[in-house]
């Protein structure tokens, strides 16, 4: 192909009328020339023209051959197909709208889920050359793995040349700043230099701000923090905020879209050297605080060389400290979730559930197109009889459906945006207020979402359009021209399969919604064993303010009694051993003040509780009933002695709290001691949503000790009293920690189950609605097509009941098969879940084998399908046989 050929084809595409006129003129020239020769030979003009036309042949065929030679026939045919499709849509707008709306709903709900997944996995941060950013990780961290520290960063810089720039970070620290819950990332001074992103206002953190001598109390706002808390005030630079009582100056604002290599941007960044201002518990051991190390790979260094240098460095570190370590690795750090495969595994069941809606919609549309194919048999027969090939007609039908699918993709995008807006709005309205300033934003869509919609559209078109198109062309032109309905064109088997698929998906989704509903109702009645109706948890984040806060709590008129507990009530419990005689038993323990059992309504079933004068140095303890039975099977417990010993083994999977020399103390290990049991408390189930059970051994403590959580009982309206108390305490410490009611904690389990219920109910409702509408449409069309047959049956003596049964029988088999498949798969998945460890844990909350949920869902689908089929069936029973026969 040369330039002249390209020029001619471009001319044919962009100036088709001119090219067609030239073609007609050229063909006419050849005819006139041949006719002139014949006239010159003495033939009459009329006879000459007729003979010239006969010699030349059909000008239409010759024109088509010339068009084919241009190489633009495919484009010309496609344009013609599109024009014909648009005329077809104009003749049946309701059918076209139904197809577009049905597929758009299915595409929309799937695109909604993909938009969220895109934020977590595929959308990298706005950082130059982000592919150079790597984090130093221990991918298979186990029991003896120690986190990296700031000293680790210094050592890597000095002893390797892996990174051209690197920083240490402590991410996602949530605390109250000026009375508002904010999120902060603590970073070393080279952070902004390493990521190579400059602020849009002010300046970024510098190494001087993070100087080991103390640094500067400054912070840099993210665009999100600037918007949320300062309403994009252009004069924000230079303002100060209080962090645990210390003023921090705002020195810069980062651009929109920069997340700091995290999945979601924090509200601000602050120097890592000031970590004690944000995490008071690490004061005095700041250098040992665990941190993440991220760097920009040195240009020219290979991954093999970088990993080898890090492995050698790690081995030297282990040898110098006599610690056993595990493998060290470089992993990409792009601002996405660190375990993408786990995220995909989590989203796979959701995609399956949401994809069922798209599957039902496609099946519904396919059934509708099958019915339309029967109606268009005469049109297709005529086109086949005048020379059109079957592949050419299939292509035309597919073109029509591709146009509908593209319109559905645009509609799906709109549906996904409205669905996300509604979901976020609903979540923000229903979120308990005492969870803090929860900020949920609507995930933005980008080119990946658009690409996903296009790919999903192509897949949907292949599913709902190809089979009807092939089915519609499987006819005999001669018979269809006589008006006969070709048996092969009646897609009974395909129609039944599609109905069964719809019922199957509806059954699966409705069973899930019923399971969640029943589980939510059961959860709302679950008794955790704690007094939840009037109890609030108060966390002291700033220990120097503890005395003032305790005085305010003690003098508050709404608080009737308060106590202390360490570790916090919802935190994982430290472990130890109880030694009785020659036997050693593993136990969990906590330190509580004297009023603890009274505040939470946990009775002492035998013996007595602690007194206010009994503190940690007193060799006494209270044990739970179950521990008492374990230690002394023959009964008793009160007055018995046992020896308590620490368990210093770190089990990361069980989240055991012990002293870690790298991160500083969180809960001091148990001091070996012999104690006397003075009381036995009732067993407490605890909150299943946190997977934290109540301790088995209680030791006395004072409420004013550091890291002790305060639990208080409030009188009056709980929400109003909690808010009033929070405002009062915030005036003392603007950076108050958690302030949450136990009622909210108890409701969290029900709240998450309700989310599952509403999601599955909406999906199940959509599925059932699409199934019922599709069933109704198909049966209505079948009744219309079989009017003659039904009229003959009634004329021959068939009763209305028999005719109704005949129509209902059209759907009985696919509906029954669909119900059995849906319920069977739900039961199979439930059985598989129960066989796994995580599934068995979930099953304690979600009753996956609830028979009422299964039976109820199946009955709902049966009733809905019967109603959808009854109207066309009753209409068929009322056919007038005489009118039908006269029409024939």
Coordinates of C-alpha atoms in Angstrom, one line a residue, residues 384-698:
X384 CA -31.7 -14.2 3.7
X385 CA -33.8 -14.9 0.6
X386 CA -32.3 -11.9 -1.3
X387 CA -28.8 -13.0 -0.8
X388 CA -27.6 -11.8 2.7
X389 CA -25.4 -14.3 4.4
X390 CA -26.1 -15.6 7.9
X391 CA -22.9 -14.1 9.2
X392 CA -23.8 -10.7 7.8
X393 CA -27.2 -10.7 9.6
X394 CA -25.6 -11.9 12.8
X395 CA -23.2 -9.0 12.5
X396 CA -26.1 -6.6 12.0
X397 CA -27.9 -7.9 15.1
X398 CA -24.7 -7.7 17.1
X399 CA -24.2 -4.1 16.0
X400 CA -27.6 -3.3 17.4
X401 CA -26.8 -4.9 20.7
X402 CA -23.3 -3.3 20.9
X403 CA -24.9 0.1 20.6
X404 CA -27.4 -0.8 23.3
X405 CA -24.6 -2.1 25.5
X406 CA -22.5 1.1 25.1
X407 CA -25.5 3.2 26.1
X408 CA -25.9 0.8 29.1
X409 CA -22.2 1.4 30.0
X410 CA -22.9 5.1 30.2
X411 CA -26.0 4.5 32.2
X412 CA -23.9 2.1 34.4
X413 CA -21.5 4.8 35.2
X414 CA -24.3 7.1 36.3
X415 CA -25.8 4.3 38.4
X416 CA -22.5 3.6 40.1
X417 CA -22.0 7.3 41.0
X418 CA -25.5 7.6 42.4
X419 CA -25.1 4.3 44.3
X420 CA -21.8 5.4 45.8
X421 CA -23.1 8.8 46.8
X422 CA -26.1 7.1 48.4
X423 CA -24.1 4.4 50.2
X424 CA -21.6 7.0 51.7
X425 CA -24.5 9.3 52.7
X426 CA -26.3 6.4 54.4
X427 CA -23.2 5.3 56.2
X428 CA -22.5 8.8 57.5
X429 CA -26.0 9.2 58.7
X430 CA -26.2 5.8 60.5
X431 CA -22.7 5.8 61.9
X432 CA -22.8 6.1 65.7
X433 CA -21.8 9.6 66.7
X434 CA -19.4 8.5 69.4
X435 CA -17.1 6.7 67.0
X436 CA -15.6 10.1 66.3
X437 CA -15.2 12.2 63.2
X438 CA -15.4 9.4 60.6
X439 CA -14.7 10.8 57.2
X440 CA -16.0 8.7 54.3
X441 CA -15.5 10.3 50.9
X442 CA -17.0 9.1 47.6
X443 CA -14.3 7.3 45.7
X444 CA -13.4 9.1 42.5
X445 CA -13.6 7.3 39.1
X446 CA -10.7 7.4 36.7
X447 CA -9.7 5.8 33.4
X448 CA -9.5 2.4 34.9
X449 CA -13.2 2.5 35.9
X450 CA -14.0 3.6 32.3
X451 CA -11.9 0.7 30.9
X452 CA -13.6 -1.7 33.3
X453 CA -17.0 -0.6 32.1
X454 CA -16.0 -1.1 28.4
X455 CA -14.6 -4.6 29.1
X456 CA -17.7 -5.5 31.2
X457 CA -19.8 -4.1 28.3
X458 CA -18.1 -6.3 25.8
X459 CA -18.5 -9.4 28.1
X460 CA -22.1 -8.6 28.7
X461 CA -22.8 -8.1 24.9
X462 CA -21.2 -11.5 24.2
X463 CA -23.4 -13.1 26.9
X464 CA -26.8 -11.6 26.1
X465 CA -26.5 -10.8 22.3
X466 CA -24.6 -13.6 20.6
X467 CA -26.9 -16.5 21.4
X468 CA -30.1 -14.7 20.4
X469 CA -28.4 -13.5 17.2
X470 CA -27.4 -17.0 16.2
X471 CA -30.8 -18.3 17.2
X472 CA -32.7 -15.7 15.2
X473 CA -30.9 -16.7 12.0
X474 CA -31.5 -20.4 12.3
X475 CA -34.6 -20.3 10.1
X476 CA -35.8 -21.4 6.6
X477 CA -36.5 -18.4 4.4
X478 CA -39.2 -20.0 2.3
X479 CA -41.3 -21.0 5.3
X480 CA -40.9 -17.7 7.1
X481 CA -42.0 -15.9 3.9
X482 CA -45.2 -17.9 4.0
X483 CA -45.7 -16.7 7.6
X484 CA -44.9 -19.9 9.3
X485 CA -43.1 -19.9 12.7
X486 CA -40.1 -22.1 12.3
X487 CA -39.7 -24.6 15.1
X488 CA -35.9 -24.1 15.3
X489 CA -36.6 -20.4 15.8
X490 CA -38.5 -21.1 19.0
X491 CA -35.7 -20.9 21.6
X492 CA -37.4 -23.0 24.3
X493 CA -34.3 -24.6 25.7
X494 CA -32.3 -21.5 25.8
X495 CA -35.2 -19.5 27.3
X496 CA -35.6 -22.1 30.1
X497 CA -31.9 -22.1 30.8
X498 CA -31.9 -18.3 31.1
X499 CA -35.0 -18.3 33.4
X500 CA -33.2 -20.9 35.6
X501 CA -30.1 -18.8 35.8
X502 CA -32.2 -15.8 36.9
X503 CA -34.0 -17.8 39.6
X504 CA -30.7 -19.3 40.8
X505 CA -29.1 -16.0 41.3
X506 CA -32.2 -14.5 43.0
X507 CA -32.4 -17.5 45.4
X508 CA -28.7 -17.2 46.3
X509 CA -28.9 -13.4 47.0
X510 CA -32.2 -13.6 48.9
X511 CA -31.0 -16.4 51.1
X512 CA -27.9 -14.3 52.0
X513 CA -30.2 -11.3 52.9
X514 CA -32.4 -13.5 55.0
X515 CA -29.4 -15.0 56.8
X516 CA -28.0 -11.5 57.6
X517 CA -31.5 -10.3 58.7
X518 CA -31.9 -13.3 61.1
X519 CA -28.4 -12.9 62.4
X520 CA -28.9 -9.1 63.0
X521 CA -32.0 -9.8 64.9
X522 CA -30.2 -12.5 67.0
X523 CA -27.3 -10.2 67.5
X524 CA -29.5 -7.4 68.8
X525 CA -30.6 -9.7 71.6
X526 CA -27.1 -11.0 72.4
X527 CA -26.0 -10.3 76.0
X528 CA -22.2 -9.6 76.2
X529 CA -22.4 -9.8 80.0
X530 CA -21.5 -6.2 80.5
X531 CA -23.8 -3.3 81.5
X532 CA -24.1 -1.4 78.2
X533 CA -27.1 0.8 78.5
X534 CA -25.5 3.5 80.6
X535 CA -21.7 2.9 80.5
X536 CA -19.1 5.0 78.8
X537 CA -15.4 4.4 78.1
X538 CA -13.0 7.3 78.6
X539 CA -9.4 7.1 77.4
X540 CA -6.7 9.5 78.7
X541 CA -4.3 10.1 75.9
X542 CA -2.3 12.8 77.7
X543 CA -1.1 11.4 81.0
X544 CA 0.0 14.7 82.6
X545 CA -3.7 15.7 82.4
X546 CA -4.9 12.5 84.1
X547 CA -5.3 14.0 87.6
X548 CA -7.3 16.9 86.3
X549 CA -9.5 14.7 84.2
X550 CA -10.2 12.3 87.1
X551 CA -11.2 15.2 89.2
X552 CA -13.6 16.4 86.5
X553 CA -15.0 12.9 86.2
X554 CA -15.5 12.5 89.9
X555 CA -17.3 15.8 90.2
X556 CA -19.5 15.4 87.1
X557 CA -23.1 15.2 88.3
X558 CA -24.1 12.7 85.5
X559 CA -21.5 10.1 86.6
X560 CA -22.7 7.9 89.4
X561 CA -19.7 5.6 89.7
X562 CA -16.4 5.1 87.8
X563 CA -13.5 2.7 87.7
X564 CA -10.2 1.9 86.0
X565 CA -9.1 -1.0 83.9
X566 CA -5.7 -1.8 82.3
X567 CA -5.3 -2.8 79.5
X568 CA -8.3 -1.0 78.0
X569 CA -11.6 -2.9 77.9
X570 CA -11.5 -3.6 74.1
X571 CA -7.8 -4.3 73.8
X572 CA -6.2 -7.7 73.6
X573 CA -5.4 -9.2 77.0
X574 CA -1.9 -10.1 78.2
X575 CA -1.2 -13.7 79.0
X576 CA 0.3 -15.4 81.9
X577 CA 0.4 -18.8 83.7
X578 CA -1.4 -19.9 86.8
X579 CA 0.4 -22.6 88.7
X580 CA -1.6 -24.7 91.2
X581 CA 0.3 -27.6 92.7
X582 CA 2.3 -29.3 89.9
X583 CA -0.1 -28.1 87.2
X584 CA 0.4 -25.0 85.0
X585 CA -2.5 -23.4 83.2
X586 CA -2.5 -20.5 80.6
X587 CA -4.6 -17.6 81.7
X588 CA -5.4 -14.0 80.6
X589 CA -5.4 -11.2 83.2
X590 CA -6.1 -7.5 83.7
X591 CA -5.8 -4.9 86.4
X592 CA -9.0 -3.3 87.6
X593 CA -9.9 -0.9 90.4
X594 CA -12.4 -1.6 93.1
X595 CA -15.5 -0.3 91.4
X596 CA -14.9 -2.2 88.1
X597 CA -17.4 -5.0 88.7
X598 CA -20.0 -2.6 89.9
X599 CA -19.7 -0.2 86.9
X600 CA -20.0 -3.0 84.4
X601 CA -22.7 -4.9 86.3
X602 CA -20.6 -8.1 86.7
X603 CA -21.6 -9.8 89.9
X604 CA -19.2 -11.5 92.4
X605 CA -20.8 -14.9 92.8
X606 CA -18.6 -16.0 95.6
X607 CA -16.4 -14.2 98.0
X608 CA -15.9 -10.4 97.7
X609 CA -14.6 -7.7 95.4
X610 CA -11.6 -5.4 95.8
X611 CA -11.6 -2.5 98.2
X612 CA -10.3 1.0 97.3
X613 CA -7.3 0.4 99.6
X614 CA -6.2 -2.8 97.9
X615 CA -3.6 -2.1 95.1
X616 CA -1.3 -4.0 92.9
X617 CA 1.2 -4.9 95.7
X618 CA -1.5 -6.8 97.6
X619 CA -1.2 -10.5 96.9
X620 CA -4.9 -11.1 96.1
X621 CA -6.9 -11.8 93.0
X622 CA -10.4 -12.4 91.7
X623 CA -11.0 -15.2 89.2
X624 CA -13.8 -16.0 86.8
X625 CA -16.1 -19.0 87.2
X626 CA -14.6 -20.8 84.3
X627 CA -11.0 -20.4 85.6
X628 CA -12.1 -21.5 89.0
X629 CA -13.6 -24.7 87.6
X630 CA -10.4 -25.3 85.6
X631 CA -8.0 -24.7 88.5
X632 CA -10.1 -26.4 91.1
X633 CA -12.4 -29.0 89.5
X634 CA -13.8 -30.1 92.8
X635 CA -15.3 -26.7 93.5
X636 CA -14.2 -23.8 95.6
X637 CA -11.8 -21.1 94.6
X638 CA -12.3 -18.5 97.4
X639 CA -9.4 -18.7 99.8
X640 CA -7.3 -20.8 97.5
X641 CA -3.7 -19.9 96.6
X642 CA -2.1 -19.9 93.1
X643 CA 1.1 -18.7 91.7
X644 CA 1.0 -16.3 88.7
X645 CA 3.9 -16.3 86.2
X646 CA 4.4 -14.2 83.1
X647 CA 4.2 -15.5 79.5
X648 CA 6.9 -13.6 77.6
X649 CA 6.3 -15.5 74.4
X650 CA 5.1 -13.1 71.6
X651 CA 2.4 -14.5 69.4
X652 CA 1.6 -12.0 66.7
X653 CA -1.5 -13.8 65.5
X654 CA -3.0 -13.8 68.9
X655 CA -2.1 -10.1 69.5
X656 CA -0.6 -10.8 72.9
X657 CA 0.6 -7.6 74.7
X658 CA 4.0 -7.9 76.3
X659 CA 7.0 -5.7 76.7
X660 CA 8.8 -5.3 73.3
X661 CA 12.3 -3.7 73.7
X662 CA 11.9 -2.1 70.2
X663 CA 8.6 -0.4 70.7
X664 CA 8.6 0.4 74.4
X665 CA 6.3 -0.8 77.1
X666 CA 2.6 -1.2 76.5
X667 CA 1.6 -3.5 79.4
X668 CA 4.2 -4.5 81.9
X669 CA 4.7 -8.3 82.1
X670 CA 3.2 -10.1 85.1
X671 CA 5.4 -10.0 88.1
X672 CA 5.8 -13.5 89.5
X673 CA 3.8 -13.8 92.7
X674 CA 1.6 -16.0 94.9
X675 CA -1.9 -14.6 95.3
X676 CA -4.9 -15.6 97.4
X677 CA -8.3 -15.7 95.6
X678 CA -10.8 -13.5 97.4
X679 CA -13.7 -13.7 95.0
X680 CA -15.2 -15.5 91.9
X681 CA -16.9 -13.4 89.3
X682 CA -19.5 -14.4 86.8
X683 CA -18.3 -15.4 83.4
X684 CA -18.6 -12.7 80.7
X685 CA -19.1 -13.5 77.0
X686 CA -17.6 -10.2 75.8
X687 CA -18.1 -8.5 72.5
X688 CA -17.9 -10.9 69.6
X689 CA -17.2 -8.1 67.1
X690 CA -13.8 -7.4 68.8
X691 CA -13.0 -11.1 69.4
X692 CA -11.8 -10.1 72.9
X693 CA -13.1 -12.1 75.8
X694 CA -13.1 -11.1 79.4
X695 CA -10.1 -11.9 81.5
X696 CA -9.9 -15.0 83.7
X697 CA -7.8 -13.4 86.5
X698 CA -8.3 -9.9 87.9

